[in-house]
mmCIF file of C-alpha atoms in Angstrom:
data_model
loop_
_atom_site.group_PDB
_atom_site.id
_atom_site.type_symbol
_atom_site.label_atom_id
_atom_site.label_comp_id
_atom_site.label_asym_id
_atom_site.label_seq_id
_atom_site.Cartn_x
_atom_site.Cartn_y
_atom_site.Cartn_z
ATOM 1 C CA MET A 1 0.880 13.645 3.144
ATOM 2 C CA ASN A 2 -2.400 13.895 1.555
ATOM 3 C CA LEU A 3 -3.780 15.078 -1.858
ATOM 4 C CA ILE A 4 -7.229 16.777 -2.333
ATOM 5 C CA ALA A 5 -8.856 17.966 -5.496
ATOM 6 C CA CYS A 6 -11.904 17.799 -7.420
ATOM 7 C CA ALA A 7 -11.766 15.968 -10.744
ATOM 8 C CA ASP A 8 -13.925 15.213 -13.690
ATOM 9 C CA GLU A 9 -14.878 11.885 -15.384
ATOM 10 C CA ASN A 10 -11.746 12.123 -17.288
ATOM 11 C CA TRP A 11 -9.435 13.133 -14.351
ATOM 12 C CA GLY A 12 -9.860 16.690 -15.502
ATOM 13 C CA ILE A 13 -9.083 19.388 -12.872
ATOM 14 C CA GLY A 14 -8.693 22.883 -14.471
ATOM 15 C CA PHE A 15 -8.865 24.590 -17.727
ATOM 16 C CA GLU A 16 -6.798 27.878 -19.008
ATOM 17 C CA GLY A 17 -5.900 28.401 -14.949
ATOM 18 C CA HIS A 18 -9.457 28.063 -13.434
ATOM 19 C CA LEU A 19 -11.053 25.307 -11.723
ATOM 20 C CA LEU A 20 -13.856 23.190 -14.117
ATOM 21 C CA VAL A 21 -16.687 23.693 -11.926
ATOM 22 C CA HIS A 22 -17.828 25.137 -8.494
ATOM 23 C CA ILE A 23 -19.658 22.925 -6.070
ATOM 24 C CA PRO A 24 -20.084 24.442 -2.880
ATOM 25 C CA GLU A 25 -20.377 21.262 -0.854
ATOM 26 C CA ASP A 26 -16.965 20.557 -2.234
ATOM 27 C CA MET A 27 -15.900 24.034 -1.149
ATOM 28 C CA LYS A 28 -16.995 23.334 2.339
ATOM 29 C CA PHE A 29 -15.272 20.070 2.341
ATOM 30 C CA PHE A 30 -12.156 21.033 1.166
ATOM 31 C CA ARG A 31 -12.036 23.862 3.629
ATOM 32 C CA ASP A 32 -13.091 21.501 6.560
ATOM 33 C CA MET A 33 -10.504 19.036 5.635
ATOM 34 C CA THR A 34 -7.780 21.675 4.972
ATOM 35 C CA LEU A 35 -8.595 24.052 8.123
ATOM 36 C CA GLY A 36 -5.427 24.057 10.598
ATOM 37 C CA SER A 37 -3.259 21.917 8.343
ATOM 38 C CA VAL A 38 -0.020 22.729 5.956
ATOM 39 C CA VAL A 39 -1.004 23.257 2.155
ATOM 40 C CA VAL A 40 1.332 22.812 -0.384
ATOM 41 C CA MET A 41 0.600 24.400 -4.196
ATOM 42 C CA GLY A 42 2.383 25.854 -6.868
ATOM 43 C CA ARG A 43 2.758 29.512 -7.567
ATOM 44 C CA LYS A 44 0.017 29.366 -10.483
ATOM 45 C CA THR A 45 -2.468 27.973 -7.798
ATOM 46 C CA LEU A 46 -1.659 30.482 -5.387
ATOM 47 C CA GLU A 47 -2.183 33.130 -8.244
ATOM 48 C CA SER A 48 -5.859 31.464 -8.980
ATOM 49 C CA LEU A 49 -7.065 31.649 -5.236
ATOM 50 C CA PRO A 50 -9.283 34.637 -4.439
ATOM 51 C CA GLY A 51 -7.174 37.529 -4.847
ATOM 52 C CA GLY A 52 -4.107 35.328 -5.253
ATOM 53 C CA ARG A 53 -4.083 35.518 -1.478
ATOM 54 C CA PRO A 54 -2.942 32.479 0.855
ATOM 55 C CA LEU A 55 -5.717 30.272 2.272
ATOM 56 C CA GLU A 56 -6.557 31.652 5.764
ATOM 57 C CA GLY A 57 -5.889 29.108 9.056
ATOM 58 C CA ARG A 58 -3.516 27.406 7.028
ATOM 59 C CA ARG A 59 0.184 26.960 6.497
ATOM 60 C CA ASN A 60 0.530 27.824 2.931
ATOM 61 C CA LEU A 61 3.712 26.620 1.070
ATOM 62 C CA VAL A 62 4.460 27.321 -2.439
ATOM 63 C CA LEU A 63 6.870 25.085 -4.765
ATOM 64 C CA THR A 64 8.186 27.144 -7.464
ATOM 65 C CA ARG A 65 11.529 27.108 -9.520
ATOM 66 C CA ASN A 66 11.531 30.871 -8.875
ATOM 67 C CA ARG A 67 13.941 31.521 -6.136
ATOM 68 C CA SER A 68 12.616 35.388 -6.446
ATOM 69 C CA TYR A 69 9.244 34.642 -5.921
ATOM 70 C CA GLN A 70 7.504 35.915 -2.897
ATOM 71 C CA ALA A 71 3.899 36.720 -1.974
ATOM 72 C CA GLU A 72 2.549 37.739 1.382
ATOM 73 C CA GLY A 73 1.504 35.354 3.877
ATOM 74 C CA VAL A 74 3.137 32.523 1.791
ATOM 75 C CA GLN A 75 6.490 30.342 2.428
ATOM 76 C CA THR A 76 8.053 29.531 -0.860
ATOM 77 C CA VAL A 77 10.498 26.326 -1.095
ATOM 78 C CA PRO A 78 12.598 26.190 -4.518
ATOM 79 C CA GLY A 79 12.239 22.035 -5.095
ATOM 80 C CA VAL A 80 10.985 18.948 -3.721
ATOM 81 C CA GLN A 81 14.107 18.357 -1.682
ATOM 82 C CA ALA A 82 13.514 21.770 -0.016
ATOM 83 C CA LEU A 83 9.807 21.146 0.371
ATOM 84 C CA MET A 84 10.491 17.810 1.977
ATOM 85 C CA GLN A 85 13.054 19.445 4.748
ATOM 86 C CA GLU A 86 10.476 21.984 5.492
ATOM 87 C CA LEU A 87 7.484 19.362 5.986
ATOM 88 C CA SER A 88 9.962 17.147 8.375
ATOM 89 C CA PHE A 89 8.581 18.473 11.312
ATOM 90 C CA CYS A 90 4.676 18.036 10.417
ATOM 91 C CA GLU A 91 2.634 15.378 10.696
ATOM 92 C CA SER A 92 2.178 13.807 7.540
ATOM 93 C CA ARG A 93 -1.721 13.650 7.913
ATOM 94 C CA ASP A 94 -1.764 17.303 8.558
ATOM 95 C CA ILE A 95 -0.223 17.950 4.981
ATOM 96 C CA TYR A 96 -2.326 18.434 1.896
ATOM 97 C CA VAL A 97 -1.268 19.024 -1.675
ATOM 98 C CA ILE A 98 -3.635 21.356 -3.338
ATOM 99 C CA GLY A 99 -2.745 21.835 -6.943
ATOM 100 C CA GLY A 100 -1.863 22.546 -9.604
ATOM 101 C CA ALA A 101 -1.558 19.420 -12.096
ATOM 102 C CA ASN A 102 2.144 19.742 -12.099
ATOM 103 C CA ILE A 103 2.631 19.823 -8.394
ATOM 104 C CA TYR A 104 0.400 16.707 -7.839
ATOM 105 C CA ARG A 105 2.321 14.722 -10.278
ATOM 106 C CA GLN A 106 5.782 15.966 -8.307
ATOM 107 C CA LEU A 107 4.231 15.224 -4.935
ATOM 108 C CA LEU A 108 1.778 12.022 -5.605
ATOM 109 C CA CYS A 109 4.749 9.616 -4.848
ATOM 110 C CA PHE A 110 4.907 11.019 -1.155
ATOM 111 C CA CYS A 111 1.289 11.099 -0.399
ATOM 112 C CA ASP A 112 -0.547 7.871 1.323
ATOM 113 C CA THR A 113 -4.199 9.462 0.780
ATOM 114 C CA ALA A 114 -6.181 11.137 -2.134
ATOM 115 C CA TYR A 115 -9.479 12.929 -1.221
ATOM 116 C CA ILE A 116 -11.116 13.289 -4.628
ATOM 117 C CA THR A 117 -14.354 14.923 -5.440
ATOM 118 C CA LYS A 118 -15.169 13.238 -8.426
ATOM 119 C CA VAL A 119 -17.987 14.933 -10.752
ATOM 120 C CA ALA A 120 -19.946 12.835 -13.166
ATOM 121 C CA HIS A 121 -19.453 15.094 -15.919
ATOM 122 C CA ALA A 122 -16.517 15.358 -18.564
ATOM 123 C CA TYR A 123 -15.320 19.068 -18.960
ATOM 124 C CA GLN A 124 -13.064 20.546 -21.350
ATOM 125 C CA ALA A 125 -9.814 20.441 -19.284
ATOM 126 C CA ASP A 126 -6.055 21.342 -19.985
ATOM 127 C CA ALA A 127 -4.860 20.017 -16.403
ATOM 128 C CA PHE A 128 -5.157 16.611 -15.535
ATOM 129 C CA LEU A 129 -4.378 14.327 -12.049
ATOM 130 C CA PRO A 130 -3.159 11.133 -12.485
ATOM 131 C CA ASP A 131 -5.887 8.664 -12.826
ATOM 132 C CA LEU A 132 -6.000 6.828 -9.326
ATOM 133 C CA ASP A 133 -8.163 3.805 -10.470
ATOM 134 C CA ILE A 134 -5.706 3.047 -12.816
ATOM 135 C CA GLN A 135 -2.365 4.042 -11.343
ATOM 136 C CA GLU A 136 -0.119 1.404 -9.486
ATOM 137 C CA GLY A 137 -0.232 1.455 -5.905
ATOM 138 C CA TRP A 138 -3.647 3.115 -5.305
ATOM 139 C CA ARG A 139 -6.645 2.004 -4.541
ATOM 140 C CA LEU A 140 -10.298 3.121 -3.705
ATOM 141 C CA ALA A 141 -10.856 2.662 -0.043
ATOM 142 C CA ALA A 142 -14.419 4.854 0.207
ATOM 143 C CA SER A 143 -16.756 6.464 -1.570
ATOM 144 C CA SER A 144 -19.875 8.596 -0.292
ATOM 145 C CA LYS A 145 -23.544 8.053 -2.027
ATOM 146 C CA ALA A 146 -24.181 10.463 -5.348
ATOM 147 C CA HIS A 147 -24.869 13.877 -4.452
ATOM 148 C CA PHE A 148 -26.713 16.424 -6.647
ATOM 149 C CA SER A 149 -24.922 20.191 -6.722
ATOM 150 C CA PRO A 150 -28.022 22.376 -7.933
ATOM 151 C CA ASP A 151 -25.472 25.185 -8.340
ATOM 152 C CA ALA A 152 -23.322 23.319 -10.510
ATOM 153 C CA GLY A 153 -26.185 20.919 -11.872
ATOM 154 C CA VAL A 154 -23.828 17.749 -11.555
ATOM 155 C CA GLU A 155 -23.812 14.600 -9.503
ATOM 156 C CA TYR A 156 -20.518 14.004 -7.437
ATOM 157 C CA ARG A 157 -19.177 11.862 -4.769
ATOM 158 C CA PHE A 158 -16.419 12.321 -2.274
ATOM 159 C CA LEU A 159 -13.887 9.531 -3.047
ATOM 160 C CA ARG A 160 -11.032 8.622 -0.468
ATOM 161 C CA TYR A 161 -7.872 6.486 -2.150
ATOM 162 C CA GLU A 162 -5.171 5.067 -0.271
ATOM 163 C CA ARG A 163 -1.763 4.018 -1.035
ATOM 164 C CA VAL A 164 -1.293 0.261 -1.266
ATOM 165 C CA ARG A 165 1.950 -0.922 0.184
ATOM 166 C CA ALA A 166 3.329 -4.240 -0.766
ATOM 167 C CA ALA A 167 3.436 -6.772 1.871
ATOM 168 C CA ILE A 168 6.689 -7.911 3.204
#
């Protein structure tokens, strides 16, 4: 399973239910990586998408404790155990956890790779990812050169973190 997110210098990912920054190149990267895959998100993340609609060209799974929650074009699952059962038929590399903060925390232990667009700016944030630079069991495996988004006015890098497996 993979995690994919855009985070600021402090690992902030959102404020008051919205992304911290919109970088067109990051949106393209996200689309290219997740198209044709399974995306796992929480209810609030689904509702924050344009029109509150699921992402096209992907199987959308919404992890929610509200067993009566329904939304067109998504499959809801009531907990992590039910999610894992649902995902047991999928290739791990084709599953992307896309948020929000609580879902990232719950599913990080199941992820082997994290794709992070790291923004060189600190925003006001109220939702955060775990800091993978200090998170035990994770290492930075790859980093792009620095890019600059004229639309957002910020510098960013595409990072790939991998889970470190203990040697036996």
